[in-house]
Coordinates of C-alpha atoms and ligand atoms in Angstrom, one line a residue:
M13 CA 0.0 0.0 0.0
C14 CA 1.3 3.4 -1.0
G15 CA 4.0 3.6 -3.6
I16 CA 7.3 5.3 -3.2
V17 CA 9.7 6.2 -5.9
A18 CA 12.8 8.4 -5.6
G19 CA 15.9 9.2 -7.6
T20 CA 19.1 11.1 -7.5
G21 CA 21.6 11.9 -10.3
V22 CA 18.7 11.4 -12.7
K23 CA 18.8 13.4 -16.0
N24 CA 15.1 14.4 -15.8
V25 CA 13.8 13.4 -12.4
Q26 CA 10.3 14.8 -12.9
T27 CA 9.7 12.4 -15.8
L28 CA 11.2 9.4 -13.9
L29 CA 9.0 10.1 -10.9
L30 CA 5.8 10.6 -12.9
E31 CA 6.4 7.4 -14.9
G32 CA 7.3 5.6 -11.6
L33 CA 4.0 6.7 -10.0
K34 CA 2.0 5.5 -12.9
R35 CA 3.6 2.1 -12.5
L36 CA 3.0 2.1 -8.8
E37 CA -0.6 3.3 -8.8
Y38 CA -1.8 -0.2 -8.2
R39 CA -0.5 0.3 -4.6
G40 CA -3.0 3.1 -3.8
Y41 CA -4.7 5.9 -5.7
D42 CA -6.2 8.2 -3.0
S43 CA -3.7 11.0 -3.8
A44 CA -0.3 11.5 -5.4
G45 CA 2.6 13.9 -5.1
I46 CA 6.0 14.7 -6.4
A47 CA 8.8 16.9 -5.0
L48 CA 12.2 17.7 -6.6
Q49 CA 15.2 19.8 -5.8
G50 CA 15.2 22.4 -8.6
Q51 CA 18.3 23.8 -10.2
D52 CA 17.5 27.0 -8.4
G53 CA 18.3 25.2 -5.2
R54 CA 14.7 25.2 -4.0
V55 CA 12.4 22.2 -3.4
H56 CA 9.3 22.2 -5.7
R57 CA 6.3 20.2 -4.7
W58 CA 3.0 19.3 -6.4
R59 CA 0.3 17.2 -4.8
A60 CA -3.2 16.3 -5.8
P61 CA -6.1 14.2 -4.4
G62 CA -7.2 11.3 -6.6
K63 CA -5.2 9.6 -9.3
V64 CA -1.8 10.3 -10.8
V65 CA -3.4 11.9 -13.9
G66 CA -4.7 14.7 -11.6
L67 CA -1.2 15.3 -10.4
E68 CA 0.2 15.2 -13.9
A69 CA -2.0 18.1 -14.9
L70 CA -0.4 20.2 -12.2
L71 CA 3.2 19.6 -12.9
D72 CA 5.5 22.2 -14.5
P73 CA 7.9 20.4 -16.8
K74 CA 10.0 23.5 -17.1
I75 CA 11.3 22.9 -13.5
A76 CA 14.3 20.7 -14.0
G77 CA 16.1 18.8 -11.3
S78 CA 18.0 15.6 -10.8
T79 CA 16.9 14.6 -7.3
G80 CA 13.3 14.0 -6.2
I81 CA 10.8 11.8 -4.4
A82 CA 7.2 10.8 -5.2
H83 CA 4.3 9.0 -3.7
T84 CA 1.0 7.5 -4.5
R85 CA -1.2 7.1 -1.4
W86 CA -3.6 4.7 0.1
A87 CA -4.9 6.7 3.1
T88 CA -4.3 5.4 6.6
H89 CA -4.2 8.6 8.8
G90 CA -6.2 11.5 7.5
V91 CA -8.7 11.8 4.6
P92 CA -7.3 11.7 1.1
N93 CA -7.1 15.5 0.4
E94 CA -4.2 17.6 -0.8
A95 CA -3.0 18.6 2.7
N96 CA -2.6 14.9 3.7
A97 CA -1.0 13.9 0.4
H98 CA 2.7 13.1 0.4
P99 CA 5.5 14.3 0.1
H100 CA 5.3 16.1 3.5
Q101 CA 7.6 18.9 4.3
A102 CA 9.0 20.3 7.5
G103 CA 11.7 22.9 7.3
R104 CA 14.4 21.5 5.0
V105 CA 13.0 18.0 5.0
T106 CA 10.7 16.5 2.3
L107 CA 9.6 13.0 3.0
V108 CA 7.3 10.2 1.7
H109 CA 6.1 7.1 3.6
N110 CA 4.4 3.8 3.2
G111 CA 3.1 2.2 6.4
I112 CA 2.0 3.3 9.8
I113 CA 4.0 5.1 12.6
E114 CA 2.3 3.8 15.7
N115 CA 3.7 6.3 18.2
F116 CA 3.1 9.4 16.0
K117 CA 0.8 11.0 18.6
T118 CA 3.5 10.9 21.3
L119 CA 6.1 12.2 18.9
R120 CA 3.7 14.9 17.6
A121 CA 3.0 16.1 21.2
E122 CA 6.8 16.3 21.9
L123 CA 7.4 18.3 18.7
V124 CA 4.4 20.6 19.4
A125 CA 5.9 21.2 22.8
A126 CA 9.1 22.1 21.1
G127 CA 7.3 24.8 19.0
R128 CA 6.6 22.9 15.8
T129 CA 3.3 23.3 13.9
F130 CA 1.6 20.7 11.6
S131 CA -0.4 21.2 8.5
S132 CA -1.8 17.7 8.0
H133 CA -3.4 14.9 10.0
T134 CA -0.9 12.3 8.9
D135 CA 1.6 10.3 10.9
T136 CA 4.1 11.0 8.1
E137 CA 4.4 14.7 8.7
V138 CA 5.6 13.9 12.2
V139 CA 8.6 11.9 10.8
A140 CA 9.5 14.8 8.5
A141 CA 9.3 17.2 11.4
L142 CA 11.4 15.0 13.7
F143 CA 14.1 14.7 11.1
D144 CA 14.1 18.4 10.5
H145 CA 14.1 19.1 14.2
L146 CA 17.2 17.0 14.7
I147 CA 18.9 18.7 11.8
Q148 CA 18.1 22.1 13.1
S149 CA 19.4 21.1 16.5
G150 CA 22.8 20.7 14.8
R151 CA 23.1 17.0 14.2
P152 CA 24.9 15.9 11.0
L153 CA 22.4 14.7 8.5
R154 CA 23.4 11.0 8.7
E155 CA 23.2 11.0 12.5
A156 CA 19.9 12.9 12.4
W157 CA 18.4 10.3 10.1
L158 CA 19.5 7.4 12.3
A159 CA 18.2 9.2 15.4
T160 CA 14.8 9.9 13.7
L161 CA 14.4 6.2 12.8
S162 CA 15.4 5.1 16.3
R163 CA 12.3 7.0 17.6
L164 CA 9.8 5.3 15.3
D165 CA 7.5 2.4 16.2
G166 CA 5.5 0.6 13.6
A167 CA 6.0 -0.7 10.1
F168 CA 7.2 1.5 7.3
A169 CA 9.3 2.3 4.2
L170 CA 10.5 5.9 4.0
A171 CA 12.3 8.1 1.5
A172 CA 13.5 11.6 2.3
M173 CA 15.6 14.5 0.9
V174 CA 17.0 17.6 2.5
E175 CA 16.9 21.0 0.8
G176 CA 20.4 22.0 -0.2
E177 CA 21.7 18.4 -0.2
P178 CA 20.7 17.2 -3.7
G179 CA 23.2 14.4 -3.8
V180 CA 21.5 12.0 -1.5
V181 CA 18.1 10.3 -0.8
F182 CA 17.6 8.9 2.7
G183 CA 15.7 5.6 3.0
A184 CA 14.7 3.0 5.5
R185 CA 12.8 -0.3 5.4
R186 CA 11.0 -1.7 8.4
G187 CA 8.0 -3.8 7.6
A188 CA 7.2 -2.5 4.2
P189 CA 8.9 -3.2 0.9
L190 CA 11.7 -1.0 -0.5
V191 CA 14.4 -1.6 -3.1
A192 CA 17.5 0.5 -3.8
A193 CA 19.0 0.5 -7.2
S194 CA 21.6 2.2 -9.5
G195 CA 22.1 2.6 -13.2
A196 CA 23.6 5.2 -15.6
G197 CA 25.1 7.3 -12.9
A198 CA 21.9 7.6 -10.9
G199 CA 20.6 6.1 -7.7
F200 CA 17.0 5.0 -7.0
L201 CA 14.6 3.9 -4.3
A202 CA 11.2 2.3 -4.9
S203 CA 8.5 0.2 -3.3
D204 CA 8.6 -2.1 -6.3
I205 CA 11.4 -2.6 -8.9
M206 CA 8.6 -2.2 -11.5
A207 CA 8.7 1.6 -10.8
I208 CA 12.3 1.9 -12.1
S209 CA 12.5 -0.9 -14.5
G210 CA 14.4 0.0 -17.6
K211 CA 16.5 2.6 -15.6
A212 CA 18.0 0.4 -12.9
E213 CA 21.0 -1.8 -13.8
S214 CA 21.6 -3.3 -10.4
V215 CA 19.3 -3.6 -7.5
V216 CA 19.4 -4.4 -3.8
Y217 CA 16.2 -5.9 -2.2
L218 CA 16.5 -4.3 1.2
D219 CA 16.1 -6.4 4.3
E220 CA 14.1 -5.6 7.4
G221 CA 15.8 -2.8 9.4
D222 CA 18.0 -1.6 6.6
I223 CA 18.8 2.1 6.5
V224 CA 20.0 3.4 3.2
F225 CA 21.7 6.4 1.8
V226 CA 21.3 6.5 -2.0
R227 CA 23.7 8.6 -4.0
P228 CA 24.3 8.9 -7.7
D229 CA 27.4 6.8 -7.5
N230 CA 26.7 4.5 -4.6
I231 CA 24.2 2.8 -2.3
E232 CA 25.3 2.7 1.3
I233 CA 23.3 0.4 3.6
V234 CA 23.7 0.5 7.4
S235 CA 22.1 -1.0 10.5
A236 CA 20.2 1.0 13.1
T237 CA 23.5 1.6 14.9
G238 CA 25.1 3.0 11.7
K239 CA 27.3 -0.1 11.1
P240 CA 27.8 -1.0 7.4
V241 CA 25.6 -3.8 6.2
E242 CA 26.6 -6.0 3.2
R243 CA 23.7 -6.8 0.9
Q244 CA 23.8 -8.6 -2.4
L245 CA 23.6 -6.3 -5.4
V246 CA 22.0 -8.2 -8.2
A247 CA 21.3 -7.4 -11.9
A248 CA 18.0 -5.6 -12.2
P249 CA 15.4 -7.4 -14.3
R250 CA 16.1 -6.0 -17.7
S251 CA 12.5 -5.1 -18.5
I252 CA 9.5 -5.9 -16.5
T253 CA 6.9 -5.8 -19.2
M254 CA 4.5 -3.0 -18.3
A255 CA 1.1 -4.5 -18.8
E256 CA -1.0 -2.8 -21.4
K257 CA -4.8 -3.2 -21.8
G258 CA -4.5 -4.0 -25.5
N259 CA -8.0 -4.2 -27.0
H260 CA -9.6 -4.7 -23.7
R261 CA -11.6 -2.1 -21.9
H262 CA -10.1 -2.8 -18.5
F263 CA -7.1 -4.6 -17.1
M264 CA -9.5 -6.9 -15.2
Q265 CA -11.1 -8.0 -18.5
K266 CA -7.7 -8.6 -20.1
E267 CA -6.6 -10.5 -17.1
I268 CA -9.7 -12.7 -17.1
Y269 CA -9.0 -13.5 -20.8
E270 CA -5.3 -14.2 -20.1
Q271 CA -6.3 -17.1 -17.8
P272 CA -6.1 -20.0 -20.2
E273 CA -2.5 -18.9 -21.1
V274 CA -1.2 -18.2 -17.7
V275 CA -2.9 -21.3 -16.1
G276 CA -1.2 -23.3 -18.9
R277 CA 2.2 -21.7 -18.1
T278 CA 1.7 -22.4 -14.3
L279 CA 0.8 -26.0 -15.0
A280 CA 4.0 -26.4 -17.0
A281 CA 6.0 -25.6 -13.9
Y282 CA 4.3 -28.3 -11.9
I283 CA 3.6 -31.0 -14.4
D284 CA 5.8 -33.2 -16.6
T285 CA 3.8 -33.1 -19.8
E286 CA 5.8 -35.9 -21.4
D287 CA 4.9 -38.6 -18.9
G288 CA 1.7 -37.0 -17.6
K289 CA 2.9 -36.9 -13.9
V290 CA 3.5 -34.2 -11.4
S291 CA 7.1 -33.0 -11.5
A292 CA 7.6 -32.5 -7.7
R293 CA 10.9 -30.6 -8.3
N294 CA 10.0 -28.1 -5.5
G295 CA 11.7 -30.1 -2.7
V296 CA 8.5 -30.4 -0.6
D297 CA 8.0 -33.9 0.8
F298 CA 4.4 -34.1 1.8
A299 CA 5.0 -37.5 3.3
Q300 CA 7.0 -35.8 6.0
I301 CA 4.2 -33.4 6.8
N302 CA 1.5 -34.3 9.4
R303 CA -0.6 -31.2 9.0
L304 CA -0.5 -28.4 6.5
L305 CA -1.4 -24.9 7.7
I306 CA -2.5 -22.6 4.8
V307 CA -2.5 -18.9 5.4
G308 CA -3.5 -15.9 3.2
C309 CA -5.8 -13.0 2.9
G310 CA -8.9 -12.3 0.8
T311 CA -9.0 -14.1 -2.5
A312 CA -5.7 -15.9 -1.7
S313 CA -7.3 -17.4 1.5
Y314 CA -10.2 -18.6 -0.6
A315 CA -7.7 -20.4 -2.9
G316 CA -6.4 -22.0 0.3
Q317 CA -9.9 -23.0 1.3
V318 CA -10.5 -24.8 -2.0
A319 CA -7.1 -26.5 -1.6
E320 CA -8.1 -27.8 1.8
Y321 CA -10.7 -30.1 0.2
W322 CA -8.1 -31.3 -2.4
F323 CA -5.3 -32.1 0.1
E324 CA -7.7 -33.9 2.4
K325 CA -9.4 -35.9 -0.4
L326 CA -6.4 -36.7 -2.5
A327 CA -3.7 -37.0 0.0
G328 CA -5.4 -37.6 3.4
L329 CA -3.4 -34.7 4.6
P330 CA -5.0 -32.7 7.4
V331 CA -5.2 -29.1 6.6
K332 CA -6.1 -25.9 8.5
V333 CA -6.8 -22.7 6.7
D334 CA -6.4 -19.4 8.4
I335 CA -6.9 -15.7 7.5
A336 CA -3.5 -14.2 8.1
S337 CA -4.7 -11.3 10.2
E338 CA -6.3 -13.6 12.7
F339 CA -3.7 -16.3 12.6
R340 CA -0.8 -14.0 13.5
Y341 CA -2.4 -12.6 16.6
R342 CA -4.0 -15.8 17.9
D343 CA -1.0 -17.5 19.5
P344 CA -1.6 -20.5 17.2
A345 CA -0.8 -23.9 18.7
F346 CA 1.5 -26.1 16.5
L347 CA 1.7 -29.8 16.2
T348 CA 4.8 -31.9 15.5
G349 CA 5.1 -32.3 11.7
D350 CA 3.2 -29.0 10.9
A351 CA 4.3 -27.2 7.8
A352 CA 2.9 -23.9 6.6
L353 CA 1.9 -22.7 3.2
F354 CA 1.4 -19.0 2.5
I355 CA -0.5 -17.8 -0.5
S356 CA -0.1 -14.3 -1.9
Q357 CA -0.1 -12.7 -5.3
S358 CA 2.1 -9.8 -4.2
G359 CA 4.2 -11.7 -1.7
E360 CA 4.1 -8.5 0.4
T361 CA 0.8 -8.6 2.2
A362 CA 1.7 -7.4 5.7
D363 CA -0.4 -9.9 7.7
T364 CA 0.6 -12.9 5.5
L365 CA 4.3 -12.0 5.7
E366 CA 4.1 -11.7 9.5
A367 CA 2.3 -15.0 9.7
L368 CA 5.2 -16.5 7.7
R369 CA 7.8 -15.1 10.0
L370 CA 5.8 -16.4 13.0
C371 CA 5.8 -19.9 11.6
K372 CA 9.5 -19.7 10.6
K373 CA 10.4 -18.6 14.2
A374 CA 8.4 -21.6 15.5
G375 CA 10.6 -23.9 13.4
L376 CA 8.0 -24.9 10.8
Q377 CA 8.9 -25.5 7.2
T378 CA 7.5 -22.4 5.3
I379 CA 6.3 -22.6 1.7
A380 CA 5.4 -19.5 -0.2
L381 CA 3.0 -19.7 -3.1
V382 CA 3.6 -16.3 -4.7
N383 CA 3.3 -14.5 -8.0
S384 CA 6.0 -11.9 -7.4
P385 CA 9.4 -13.7 -7.5
H386 CA 11.3 -10.9 -5.8
S387 CA 8.8 -10.3 -3.0
S388 CA 9.6 -10.5 0.7
M389 CA 7.7 -13.8 1.0
A390 CA 9.6 -15.3 -1.8
R391 CA 12.9 -14.3 -0.2
E392 CA 12.0 -15.4 3.3
A393 CA 10.2 -18.7 2.9
D394 CA 12.1 -22.0 2.9
V395 CA 10.5 -23.1 -0.3
V396 CA 9.0 -21.0 -3.1
V397 CA 6.2 -22.5 -5.3
P398 CA 5.5 -19.9 -8.0
T399 CA 2.4 -18.9 -9.9
L400 CA 3.2 -17.6 -13.3
A401 CA 0.3 -15.3 -13.8
G402 CA 2.5 -12.3 -14.8
P403 CA 1.8 -8.8 -13.4
E404 CA -1.8 -8.4 -12.3
I405 CA -2.8 -4.8 -12.5
G406 CA -6.6 -4.9 -11.9
V407 CA -7.1 -4.5 -8.2
A408 CA -9.5 -7.4 -8.0
S409 CA -7.5 -10.6 -8.3
T410 CA -8.5 -12.9 -11.2
K411 CA -5.7 -14.6 -13.0
A412 CA -3.5 -14.8 -10.0
F413 CA -6.3 -16.6 -8.2
T414 CA -6.8 -19.3 -10.9
C415 CA -3.0 -19.7 -11.1
Q416 CA -3.0 -20.2 -7.3
L417 CA -5.7 -22.9 -7.6
T418 CA -3.8 -24.5 -10.5
A419 CA -0.6 -24.7 -8.5
L420 CA -2.5 -25.9 -5.4
A421 CA -4.2 -28.6 -7.4
A422 CA -0.8 -29.9 -8.7
L423 CA 0.6 -29.8 -5.2
A424 CA -2.4 -31.8 -3.9
V425 CA -1.7 -34.4 -6.5
Q426 CA 2.0 -34.4 -5.6
A427 CA 1.0 -34.8 -1.9
G428 CA -1.3 -37.7 -2.9
V429 CA 1.5 -39.5 -4.7
Q430 CA 4.1 -38.8 -2.0
R431 CA 1.7 -40.0 0.7
G432 CA 0.9 -43.2 -1.2
Q433 CA -2.8 -42.2 -1.7
L434 CA -2.6 -42.0 -5.5
D435 CA -1.2 -44.7 -7.6
D436 CA 0.2 -44.1 -11.1
A437 CA -3.1 -44.4 -12.9
A438 CA -4.9 -42.0 -10.4
E439 CA -2.0 -39.6 -10.7
E440 CA -2.1 -39.6 -14.5
S441 CA -5.9 -39.2 -14.6
R442 CA -5.7 -36.2 -12.2
V443 CA -2.9 -34.7 -14.3
A444 CA -4.9 -35.2 -17.5
D445 CA -7.8 -33.3 -15.9
L446 CA -5.5 -30.5 -15.1
M447 CA -4.0 -30.4 -18.5
A448 CA -7.5 -29.9 -19.9
L449 CA -7.9 -26.7 -17.9
P450 CA -6.7 -24.1 -20.5
G451 CA -9.1 -25.5 -23.1
L452 CA -12.0 -25.6 -20.6
M453 CA -11.3 -22.1 -19.5
N454 CA -11.5 -20.9 -23.1
S455 CA -14.9 -22.5 -23.5
A456 CA -16.0 -20.9 -20.2
L457 CA -14.9 -17.5 -21.6
A458 CA -17.3 -18.1 -24.5
T459 CA -20.2 -17.5 -22.1
E460 CA -19.2 -13.8 -22.0
S461 CA -22.2 -12.4 -24.0
K462 CA -24.7 -14.4 -22.0
I463 CA -23.1 -13.2 -18.7
D464 CA -23.1 -9.6 -20.0
S465 CA -26.9 -9.6 -20.6
L466 CA -27.5 -11.3 -17.2
A467 CA -25.3 -8.7 -15.6
S468 CA -27.4 -5.8 -17.0
E469 CA -30.3 -7.2 -15.0
L470 CA -28.3 -7.8 -11.8
A471 CA -26.7 -4.3 -11.9
H472 CA -29.8 -3.1 -10.1
A473 CA -29.6 -5.6 -7.3
S474 CA -29.0 -4.4 -3.8
I475 CA -28.0 -7.8 -2.4
V476 CA -26.8 -10.9 -4.1
L477 CA -26.2 -14.2 -2.4
Y478 CA -23.8 -16.9 -3.7
L479 CA -24.2 -20.6 -2.7
G480 CA -21.9 -23.6 -3.2
R481 CA -21.0 -26.8 -1.6
N482 CA -17.6 -28.5 -1.0
E483 CA -14.9 -26.9 -3.2
L484 CA -17.5 -24.6 -4.6
F485 CA -18.3 -23.1 -1.2
P486 CA -15.1 -21.0 -1.2
M487 CA -16.0 -20.2 -4.8
A488 CA -19.3 -18.7 -3.5
L489 CA -17.2 -16.6 -1.1
E490 CA -14.9 -15.5 -4.0
G491 CA -17.9 -14.7 -6.3
A492 CA -19.4 -12.5 -3.6
L493 CA -16.1 -10.8 -2.8
K494 CA -15.5 -10.1 -6.5
L495 CA -18.9 -8.6 -6.8
K496 CA -18.8 -6.4 -3.7
E497 CA -15.3 -5.0 -4.4
I498 CA -15.9 -3.8 -7.9
S499 CA -19.6 -3.1 -8.1
Y500 CA -20.2 -2.1 -4.4
I501 CA -23.3 -4.4 -4.3
H502 CA -23.7 -6.1 -1.0
A503 CA -23.0 -9.8 -1.7
E504 CA -22.4 -12.8 0.6
G505 CA -21.3 -16.3 0.0
Y506 CA -22.6 -19.2 2.0
A507 CA -22.2 -23.0 2.1
A508 CA -25.5 -24.1 0.6
G509 CA -26.1 -26.4 3.5
E510 CA -25.8 -23.5 6.0
L511 CA -28.7 -21.7 4.4
K512 CA -31.3 -23.1 6.7
H513 CA -29.3 -22.1 9.7
G514 CA -29.9 -18.4 9.3
P515 CA -29.2 -16.8 5.9
I516 CA -32.5 -18.1 4.4
A517 CA -34.2 -15.3 6.4
L518 CA -32.7 -12.9 3.8
I519 CA -34.7 -14.5 1.0
E520 CA -37.8 -12.7 -0.2
D521 CA -39.4 -12.0 -3.6
G522 CA -36.8 -11.1 -6.2
V523 CA -33.6 -11.5 -4.1
D524 CA -30.9 -12.7 -6.5
V525 CA -29.2 -15.9 -5.6
V526 CA -26.3 -17.3 -7.6
V527 CA -25.8 -21.0 -7.1
I528 CA -22.6 -22.7 -8.3
A529 CA -23.8 -26.2 -8.9
P530 CA -21.9 -28.4 -11.4
H531 CA -23.4 -31.9 -11.8
D532 CA -21.2 -33.5 -9.2
A533 CA -21.8 -36.0 -6.3
L534 CA -23.6 -33.3 -4.3
F535 CA -25.7 -31.9 -7.1
S536 CA -29.0 -33.3 -5.7
K537 CA -28.2 -31.6 -2.3
T538 CA -27.5 -28.3 -3.9
R539 CA -30.7 -28.7 -6.0
S540 CA -32.6 -28.9 -2.7
S541 CA -31.1 -25.6 -1.6
I542 CA -32.2 -24.1 -5.0
Q543 CA -35.8 -25.3 -4.4
E544 CA -35.8 -23.8 -0.9
V545 CA -34.8 -20.3 -2.1
R546 CA -37.1 -20.5 -5.2
A547 CA -40.0 -21.4 -3.0
R548 CA -39.4 -18.2 -1.1
G549 CA -39.4 -16.0 -4.2
A550 CA -35.6 -15.8 -5.0
N551 CA -34.4 -15.1 -8.6
V552 CA -32.0 -18.1 -9.0
I553 CA -29.1 -18.1 -11.4
A554 CA -27.4 -21.5 -11.7
I555 CA -23.8 -21.8 -12.7
T556 CA -23.6 -25.4 -13.8
D557 CA -22.5 -27.6 -16.7
E558 CA -24.4 -29.2 -19.6
V559 CA -25.9 -32.1 -17.6
G560 CA -26.8 -29.8 -14.6
A561 CA -28.4 -27.3 -17.1
R562 CA -30.7 -30.0 -18.4
E563 CA -31.7 -31.2 -15.0
L564 CA -32.4 -27.7 -13.7
E565 CA -34.5 -26.7 -16.6
G566 CA -37.7 -25.0 -15.3
E567 CA -36.3 -25.0 -11.8
V568 CA -34.2 -21.9 -11.9
N569 CA -34.6 -18.5 -13.5
T570 CA -31.3 -18.4 -15.5
V571 CA -28.8 -21.1 -16.3
L572 CA -25.2 -20.5 -17.2
S573 CA -23.8 -23.6 -18.7
L574 CA -20.1 -24.1 -18.4
P575 CA -18.2 -27.0 -20.1
A576 CA -18.6 -30.3 -18.4
V577 CA -15.6 -31.1 -16.2
N578 CA -14.3 -34.5 -15.2
G579 CA -12.9 -33.9 -11.8
A580 CA -13.7 -31.9 -8.7
M581 CA -10.3 -30.2 -9.2
T582 CA -11.2 -28.4 -12.3
A583 CA -14.8 -27.4 -11.4
P584 CA -13.8 -24.5 -9.1
I585 CA -11.2 -23.2 -11.6
I586 CA -13.7 -23.1 -14.4
S587 CA -16.5 -21.6 -12.2
A588 CA -14.0 -18.9 -11.3
V589 CA -14.2 -17.6 -14.8
A590 CA -18.0 -17.3 -14.6
V591 CA -18.1 -15.5 -11.3
Q592 CA -15.3 -13.1 -12.4
L593 CA -17.1 -12.3 -15.7
L594 CA -20.4 -11.8 -13.8
A595 CA -18.8 -9.3 -11.3
Y596 CA -17.0 -7.6 -14.1
Y597 CA -20.0 -7.0 -16.3
I598 CA -22.2 -5.9 -13.4
A599 CA -19.5 -3.3 -12.5
V600 CA -19.3 -2.2 -16.1
H601 CA -23.1 -1.8 -16.3
K602 CA -23.0 0.1 -13.0
G603 CA -20.2 2.3 -14.3
T604 CA -17.9 1.8 -11.4
D605 CA -14.1 2.1 -11.6
V606 CA -13.4 -1.6 -12.4
D607 CA -9.6 -1.6 -12.2
Q608 CA -9.2 0.8 -9.2
P609 CA -12.3 0.4 -7.1
R610 CA -12.9 2.8 -4.2
N611 CA -11.0 2.3 -0.9
L612 CA -8.9 -0.6 -2.2
A613 CA -5.3 -1.1 -3.1
K614 CA -3.6 -4.0 -4.8
S615 CA -0.9 -4.7 -2.3
V616 CA -1.9 -4.4 1.4
T617 CA 1.4 -3.7 3.1
V618 CA -0.1 -2.2 6.3
E619 CA -2.0 -4.4 8.8
Ligands
LIG723 C1 -9.5 -9.6 -4.0 C2 -8.1 -9.3 -3.7 C3 -7.6 -9.4 -2.3 C4 -6.3 -10.1 -2.2 C5 -5.7 -10.0 -0.8 C6 -4.4 -10.7 -0.7 O1 -9.8 -9.5 -5.3 O2 -7.3 -9.1 -4.6 O3 -8.5 -10.0 -1.5 O4 -6.4 -11.4 -2.6 O5 -5.5 -8.6 -0.5 O6 -3.4 -10.1 -1.5 P1 -2.1 -11.0 -1.9 O7 -2.5 -12.1 -2.7 O8 -1.2 -10.0 -2.6 O9 -1.5 -11.4 -0.6

């Protein structure tokens, strides 16, 4: 959350910062700002509420400079207006921040007592004021920066510059991502290497607690006590392809359509296509694991919930799925033989990362299922199992989710084989099911126009309920989450069997109920739930397959028929396409901001 980009020794820093902000906008888009040290020796600053385009309109390209810092904000303290937008300034200091300074009230009171005044409600301005205060009190810059950081509690990444000192950017990482990089005589800091891709030649992925002084000709990293710290400088990825929308109206639509391809690519990393078996090259031995803890947030945690059914069914492996924000504060009790799997698109979600650290500290084997290969989780886990979805720009997760499911399905087969629950034939049959996924997903995408017309009717709904059983219960949760986050319609997902235990009270004439009901072993049970809600006036939309569609004829209001699938493993992945398209088109009909829905950010790096 919040994106930071900074540079020094850059030919045209204003252009670098603006381009960097556009690439980081997925991290937050409540407001944006840029400050640079002009050739006139002054610091120039522009800030605007809303998206980066609003800021761009304010910039003055005539003001040149080689050192600057910039920020795109996801508001924590203070409403998203101009006054609260970063960079914040105090005296000679200009500073941007991602994270939360927990003790900012105490620090602010001290600084007010020392005669300082504040112009925003942010915790960030307090850091700028403290740094400036220490400089004004005569401390050398380096010492003042270390002393400032020593007073801060919380999780943060910071970048600062000092008026009259254009040759250095001050940085720090504690609990939020930050990379330092250099290239062509310039130094850079950024929340994500993507911001400076193409400019950076070598990069350091900073570690927790690192304090950094970035200069055009060197990157100096020290510890909290000022002792030099050695970090590996690696070649920066040459080009991180900046995603383009192509012919699609939104990134989300494009990413939904990319799924057959990226699911295929992810499968290739887990499956030996020649012999039709799982490749198991990841070094995880599920035979040695007595219980698998799966931890994630939001959509990633729903992927974990689907996988729970698979690991238990195929491998007889007990699984416990947790939401990271609960798990990390619960003092979880561990059993001998526990291993922990963390699911995250970004690999930076604060709660999931802390949960990983907690498990690592407790001595568990930690496995990260991540989409960002350079992320904190990828670097800190014992084992990395990748998803190969490519950059996901739409804030609502789509292709990363189906790639997570694909990788989890392959891991569950691997576990079944390693634990002696799947023989060769069973393994090959499961693998064949998975190999069919890209083709099946293509067929599911062909339902687009039907979903579009259904969506035009549902766009007026004030509440939509989603029902499913077994692996399709988490898909009901995911369908409801997708809908609420991009269309702002109140939606809830329930296990169909739970309906009678309360939620059925919500049903009255015309309430829309989406039932995910492929023709599987539990079809007749789900059918009963359909009848129960229909009897009470619900408008029922069934997401099913060809056989299910025939059986449900006359029993539901609308049928969406997806391709028939052989196994329980493929049904949730195929139904994901339908719930994504439904949410997408409802949002399009409502005219909401599909790719950047209100109040959300792509990477939640604050708890
Ligand atoms: C929903 C969505 C979020 C994320 C969650 C975890 O569409 O995108 O619920 O799934 O914030 O993010 P990652 O996977 O980056 O840890």
